Coordinates of C-alpha atoms in Angstrom, one line a residue:
X10 CA 0.0 0.0 0.0
X11 CA 3.0 2.3 0.2
X12 CA 4.2 1.9 -3.2
X13 CA 4.1 5.1 -5.3
X14 CA 4.4 7.2 -2.2
X15 CA 7.1 8.7 0.2
X16 CA 6.9 9.7 3.8
X17 CA 5.6 13.1 4.9
X18 CA 9.0 13.6 6.7
X19 CA 10.9 13.4 3.4
X20 CA 8.3 15.4 1.4
X21 CA 8.5 18.1 4.1
X22 CA 12.3 18.3 3.8
X23 CA 12.2 18.5 -0.1
X24 CA 9.5 21.2 0.1
X25 CA 11.6 23.2 2.5
X26 CA 14.6 22.8 0.2
X27 CA 12.6 24.3 -2.7
X28 CA 11.4 27.2 -0.6
X29 CA 15.0 27.8 0.6
X30 CA 16.1 28.0 -3.0
X31 CA 13.9 31.1 -3.4
X32 CA 11.6 29.4 -5.9
X33 CA 8.0 30.6 -6.0
X34 CA 5.7 28.0 -4.8
X35 CA 2.7 28.7 -7.0
X36 CA 3.2 25.7 -9.1
X37 CA 2.5 23.4 -6.2
X38 CA -0.8 25.2 -5.0
X39 CA -3.0 22.7 -6.8
X40 CA -1.2 19.6 -5.6
X41 CA -3.7 18.1 -3.1
X42 CA -1.0 16.2 -1.1
X43 CA 1.5 19.1 -0.7
X44 CA -0.6 21.4 1.6
X45 CA 0.7 22.1 5.1
X46 CA -2.0 20.1 6.8
X47 CA -0.9 17.0 4.8
X48 CA 2.9 17.7 5.2
X49 CA 2.6 18.1 8.9
X50 CA 0.9 14.7 9.4
X51 CA 3.7 12.1 9.9
X52 CA 1.3 9.3 9.1
X53 CA 0.5 10.8 5.6
X54 CA 2.0 9.3 2.5
X55 CA 2.8 11.8 -0.4
X56 CA 2.6 10.6 -3.9
X57 CA 5.8 10.1 -5.8
X58 CA 4.6 12.2 -8.7
X59 CA 4.1 15.2 -6.4
X60 CA 7.6 14.6 -4.9
X61 CA 9.1 14.4 -8.5
X62 CA 7.5 17.8 -9.2
X63 CA 9.4 19.2 -6.2
X64 CA 12.7 17.5 -7.4
X65 CA 12.3 18.9 -10.9
X66 CA 12.0 22.3 -9.4
X67 CA 15.0 21.9 -7.3
X68 CA 17.1 20.8 -10.2
X69 CA 16.3 24.1 -12.0
X70 CA 18.3 26.0 -9.2
X71 CA 22.0 26.3 -9.1
X72 CA 23.9 23.9 -8.9
X73 CA 21.6 21.6 -10.8
X74 CA 21.5 17.9 -10.1
X75 CA 24.3 18.4 -7.4
X76 CA 21.6 20.0 -5.2
X77 CA 20.4 16.5 -4.4
X78 CA 23.6 15.9 -2.4
X79 CA 24.2 19.5 -1.1
X80 CA 20.8 19.9 0.5
X81 CA 21.7 17.1 3.0
X82 CA 24.7 18.9 4.3
X83 CA 24.5 19.6 8.1
X84 CA 21.1 17.8 8.5
X85 CA 21.1 16.4 12.1
X86 CA 19.9 12.9 13.0
X87 CA 16.1 13.0 13.3
X88 CA 15.6 15.2 10.3
X89 CA 14.2 12.0 8.5
X90 CA 12.4 10.6 11.4
X91 CA 12.4 7.0 12.4
X92 CA 14.6 6.1 9.5
X93 CA 17.4 8.1 10.9
X94 CA 17.2 6.4 14.3
X95 CA 17.2 2.9 12.7
X96 CA 20.7 3.9 11.4
X97 CA 22.0 5.1 14.6
X98 CA 20.9 2.8 17.4
X99 CA 22.2 -0.6 16.3
X100 CA 25.5 -2.2 17.4
X101 CA 27.5 -0.9 14.5
X102 CA 26.9 1.1 11.3
X103 CA 27.0 -2.0 9.0
X104 CA 24.1 -3.8 10.8
X105 CA 22.2 -0.6 11.4
X106 CA 22.2 0.3 7.6
X107 CA 21.0 -3.2 6.7
X108 CA 18.1 -2.7 9.1
X109 CA 17.3 0.8 7.7
X110 CA 17.5 -0.4 4.2
X111 CA 15.1 -3.3 5.0
X112 CA 12.7 -0.6 6.2
X113 CA 13.1 1.8 3.3
X114 CA 9.3 2.3 3.2
X115 CA 9.6 4.4 6.3
X116 CA 11.1 7.2 4.1
X117 CA 10.9 6.4 0.4
X118 CA 9.0 4.7 -2.4
X119 CA 9.9 1.0 -2.4
X120 CA 8.5 0.7 -5.9
X121 CA 10.9 3.2 -7.3
X122 CA 14.0 3.1 -5.0
X123 CA 16.3 0.1 -4.7
X124 CA 19.2 -0.2 -2.3
X125 CA 21.6 -3.2 -2.2
X126 CA 24.4 -4.0 0.3
X127 CA 27.6 -5.6 -1.0
X128 CA 30.3 -6.8 1.4
X129 CA 33.7 -8.4 0.7
X130 CA 35.4 -8.3 4.3
X131 CA 37.3 -5.2 3.4
X132 CA 34.7 -2.8 2.2
X133 CA 31.0 -2.1 2.7
X134 CA 29.2 -0.9 -0.4
X135 CA 25.6 0.4 -0.9
X136 CA 24.2 0.6 -4.4
X137 CA 21.2 2.7 -5.3
X138 CA 18.8 2.9 -8.3
X139 CA 15.7 4.9 -8.9
X140 CA 12.9 5.0 -11.4
X141 CA 13.0 6.3 -15.0
X142 CA 12.3 9.9 -14.8
X143 CA 13.8 13.2 -16.3
X144 CA 17.6 12.7 -16.4
X145 CA 18.4 15.7 -14.1
X146 CA 15.8 14.5 -11.6
X147 CA 17.1 10.9 -11.6
X148 CA 20.7 12.3 -11.0
X149 CA 19.5 14.5 -8.2
X150 CA 17.8 11.7 -6.5
X151 CA 20.7 9.3 -6.9
X152 CA 23.0 11.9 -5.4
X153 CA 20.6 12.5 -2.6
X154 CA 20.5 8.9 -1.7
X155 CA 24.1 8.5 -1.6
X156 CA 24.5 11.7 0.3
X157 CA 22.0 10.6 2.9
X158 CA 24.1 7.4 3.5
X159 CA 27.2 9.6 3.8
X160 CA 25.8 12.2 6.2
X161 CA 23.9 9.6 8.3
X162 CA 27.1 7.5 8.6
X163 CA 29.0 10.5 10.0
X164 CA 26.1 11.5 12.3
X165 CA 25.6 7.9 13.6
X166 CA 29.2 7.3 14.4
X167 CA 29.7 10.9 15.6
X168 CA 32.9 11.3 13.6
X169 CA 33.7 12.0 9.9
X170 CA 33.3 8.8 7.8
X171 CA 35.0 9.4 4.4
X172 CA 33.9 7.0 1.7
X173 CA 36.5 5.1 -0.2
X174 CA 34.7 5.7 -3.4
X175 CA 31.5 7.2 -4.9
X176 CA 30.3 5.9 -8.3
X177 CA 27.6 7.5 -10.4
X178 CA 26.0 6.1 -13.6
X179 CA 25.7 9.7 -14.9
X180 CA 28.0 11.6 -17.2
X181 CA 30.6 13.9 -15.5
X182 CA 29.8 17.6 -15.1
X183 CA 32.1 20.3 -16.2
X184 CA 33.3 20.6 -12.6
X185 CA 32.6 18.5 -9.5
X186 CA 34.6 20.3 -6.8
X187 CA 31.5 20.9 -4.6
X188 CA 30.6 17.1 -4.7
X189 CA 34.2 16.2 -4.0
X190 CA 34.2 18.7 -0.9
X191 CA 30.8 17.3 0.3
X192 CA 31.8 13.6 0.2
X193 CA 35.4 14.4 1.4
X194 CA 36.9 12.5 -1.5
X195 CA 37.9 13.1 -5.2
X196 CA 37.5 9.4 -5.9
X197 CA 34.1 10.0 -7.6
X198 CA 33.7 7.8 -10.7
X199 CA 31.2 8.9 -13.4
X200 CA 29.8 6.8 -16.2
X201 CA 29.9 3.8 -13.8
X202 CA 27.7 0.7 -14.0
X203 CA 26.1 1.6 -10.7
X204 CA 25.4 4.4 -8.3
X205 CA 27.2 3.5 -5.1
X206 CA 29.0 4.5 -2.0
X207 CA 31.8 2.5 -0.4
X208 CA 33.1 2.6 3.1
X209 CA 36.1 0.9 4.8
X210 CA 34.9 -2.1 6.7
X211 CA 36.7 -0.7 9.8
X212 CA 34.4 2.4 9.7
X213 CA 31.2 0.4 9.6
X214 CA 32.2 -2.3 12.1
X215 CA 32.9 0.0 15.1
X216 CA 30.4 0.1 17.9
X217 CA 28.1 3.0 17.6
X218 CA 27.9 5.7 20.4
X219 CA 24.1 5.4 20.7
X220 CA 24.0 1.7 20.6
X221 CA 21.5 0.5 23.2
X222 CA 20.7 -3.1 23.7
X223 CA 17.2 -3.9 22.4
X224 CA 16.4 -0.3 21.3
X225 CA 16.8 -1.1 17.6
X226 CA 14.4 -4.0 17.8
X227 CA 11.8 -1.7 19.5
X228 CA 12.3 0.9 16.8
X229 CA 11.9 -1.8 14.1
X230 CA 8.6 -2.9 15.7
X231 CA 7.5 0.7 15.9
X232 CA 8.3 1.1 12.1
X233 CA 6.0 -1.8 11.2
X234 CA 3.2 -0.4 13.3
X235 CA 3.7 3.1 11.9
X236 CA 3.6 1.9 8.3
X237 CA 0.5 -0.1 9.0
X238 CA -1.3 3.0 10.4
X239 CA -0.1 5.4 7.5
X240 CA -2.0 5.7 4.3
X241 CA -1.7 7.5 1.0
X242 CA -3.5 10.8 0.8
X243 CA -4.4 10.5 -2.8
X244 CA -7.1 8.2 -4.0
X245 CA -6.3 6.0 -7.1
X246 CA -7.8 8.5 -9.6
X247 CA -5.9 11.5 -8.0
X248 CA -2.6 9.4 -8.0
X249 CA -3.2 8.6 -11.7
X250 CA -3.7 12.3 -12.5
X251 CA -0.5 13.2 -10.5
X252 CA 1.4 10.6 -12.5
X253 CA 0.1 11.8 -15.7
X254 CA 0.9 15.4 -14.9
X255 CA 4.5 14.4 -14.0
X256 CA 4.8 12.2 -17.2
X257 CA 3.6 15.1 -19.4
X258 CA 6.1 17.5 -17.9
X259 CA 8.7 14.9 -18.7
X260 CA 7.5 14.4 -22.3
X261 CA 6.6 10.8 -21.4
X262 CA 2.9 11.0 -21.4
X263 CA 2.1 7.8 -23.4
X264 CA -0.5 5.3 -22.2
X265 CA 2.2 2.6 -21.9
X266 CA 4.6 4.8 -19.9
X267 CA 2.0 6.0 -17.5
X268 CA 0.6 2.5 -17.0
X269 CA 4.2 1.2 -16.4
X270 CA 4.6 3.9 -13.6
X271 CA 1.4 2.8 -11.9
X272 CA 2.5 -0.8 -12.1
X273 CA -0.3 -2.1 -14.3
X274 CA -1.0 -2.9 -18.0
X275 CA -2.3 -0.4 -20.4
X276 CA -5.6 -2.3 -20.7
X277 CA -6.0 -2.5 -16.9
X278 CA -5.4 1.3 -16.8
X279 CA -8.1 1.9 -19.4
X280 CA -10.5 -0.2 -17.6
X281 CA -9.8 1.5 -14.3
X282 CA -10.4 4.9 -16.0
X283 CA -13.6 3.7 -17.5
X284 CA -14.7 2.6 -14.0
X285 CA -14.3 6.3 -13.0
X286 CA -16.4 7.5 -15.9
X287 CA -13.5 8.9 -17.9
X288 CA -10.9 7.8 -20.6
X289 CA -7.3 8.2 -21.3
X290 CA -8.0 10.7 -24.1
X291 CA -10.2 12.8 -21.8
X292 CA -7.6 12.8 -19.0
X293 CA -4.8 13.7 -21.3
X294 CA -6.8 16.6 -22.7
X295 CA -7.6 17.9 -19.3
X296 CA -4.0 17.7 -18.0
X297 CA -2.7 19.5 -21.1
X298 CA -5.3 22.2 -20.6
X299 CA -4.3 22.7 -16.9
X300 CA -0.6 22.8 -17.7
X301 CA -1.0 25.1 -20.7
X302 CA -3.1 27.6 -18.8
X303 CA -0.7 27.5 -15.9
X304 CA 2.3 28.3 -18.2
X305 CA 0.3 31.0 -20.1
X306 CA -0.7 32.8 -16.9
X307 CA 2.3 32.3 -14.8
X308 CA 5.3 32.5 -17.3
X309 CA 6.6 34.5 -20.2
X310 CA 7.5 31.4 -22.2
X311 CA 6.9 31.7 -26.0
X312 CA 4.0 29.7 -27.4
X313 CA 6.2 27.1 -29.2
X314 CA 7.9 26.3 -25.9
X315 CA 4.6 26.0 -24.1
X316 CA 3.3 23.8 -27.0
X317 CA 6.3 21.5 -26.7
X318 CA 5.9 21.2 -22.9
X319 CA 2.3 20.1 -23.1
X320 CA 2.7 17.7 -25.9
X321 CA 1.7 19.6 -29.1
X322 CA 3.7 19.6 -32.3
X323 CA 3.8 23.4 -32.7
X324 CA 2.3 26.7 -31.7
X325 CA -0.6 26.5 -34.1
X326 CA -1.8 23.3 -32.6
X327 CA -1.7 24.9 -29.1
X328 CA -3.6 28.0 -30.4
X329 CA -6.4 25.7 -31.7
X330 CA -6.5 23.8 -28.4
X331 CA -6.7 27.0 -26.4
X332 CA -9.5 28.4 -28.5
X333 CA -11.4 25.2 -28.0
X334 CA -10.9 25.2 -24.3
X335 CA -11.2 28.9 -23.5
X336 CA -13.1 30.4 -26.4
X337 CA -10.3 32.9 -27.0
X338 CA -6.7 33.0 -28.2
X339 CA -3.5 32.4 -26.1
X340 CA -2.7 36.1 -26.3
X341 CA -5.9 37.1 -24.9
X342 CA -5.5 34.6 -22.0
X343 CA -2.3 36.2 -21.2
X344 CA -3.6 39.7 -21.6
X345 CA -6.6 39.2 -19.4
X346 CA -6.0 36.0 -17.4
X347 CA -8.9 36.6 -14.9
X348 CA -11.6 36.8 -17.5
X349 CA -14.2 34.0 -16.9
X350 CA -13.5 31.4 -19.5
X351 CA -12.9 27.7 -18.8
X352 CA -13.0 24.6 -21.0
X353 CA -15.9 24.1 -23.3
X354 CA -18.5 21.6 -22.3
X355 CA -17.8 18.1 -23.6

């Protein structure tokens, strides 16, 4: 039941990071699961598409995808709730990380995020992979995951834990000094087969300062109870719309791609939509309408750019669509955005 969602704690942190970047928050006003009453409820589960919209906005700020790592700098234990304490209360870092990874649902989307531990007696490596989204967003999330492991390792041991190596599947940036300073090593390998962070075995086997016999078991049981009591804020149809909204922004709004993100076949998705009295075509049209109006009223983007963003071949196709929806041209929408219009009746 937690697939396709993240914890309110994590969503709260990403939202705060977007605000701190100075980004206007108007884009997120219509997201039903990003309001303060939802984000402040630790039992709420926020849809992954809503979280991805936040991540996309973050990557538009300087320094791009690297922001995924840099926003974790200086975050104390407890920032991410129960998941942080699972990492810091076991006998040693290695065993605590395994327990926390086994309870990834406490913080992230287990349908999209994969963590794997590899040990060889000398080193301790954690690999990470995420879903198929916009490349910059994927890179930011990958860096965030590795940075989380790095910062939590140092916080749990109460001393600097410098990774032996960080590997990324992404292409090297023009400069990565800030990432090298963040991780404490220049041994960052790009175009690698996996995203991973590797620690020396001695660093992860030392007894943790906060290790308390039996405490981690209590926290693990609490994690199970918390997850059973939590629930997604969005109903299925709302989650579908959030997924479609995100896919359209990423130029991936095909029936097959959206069905894949919802972990169902295209035929099943069409059947579910029919049960809700709608269809794929109607939903795609409505989402294009919402996004186009948002971009026309809130930005100065040229018509051809807006057309591309909402899935039309050119500005002429967008003009025809706006005329159909609003009964007036895109220029009039921009000139007088408060005039009562609205989509034509079906």
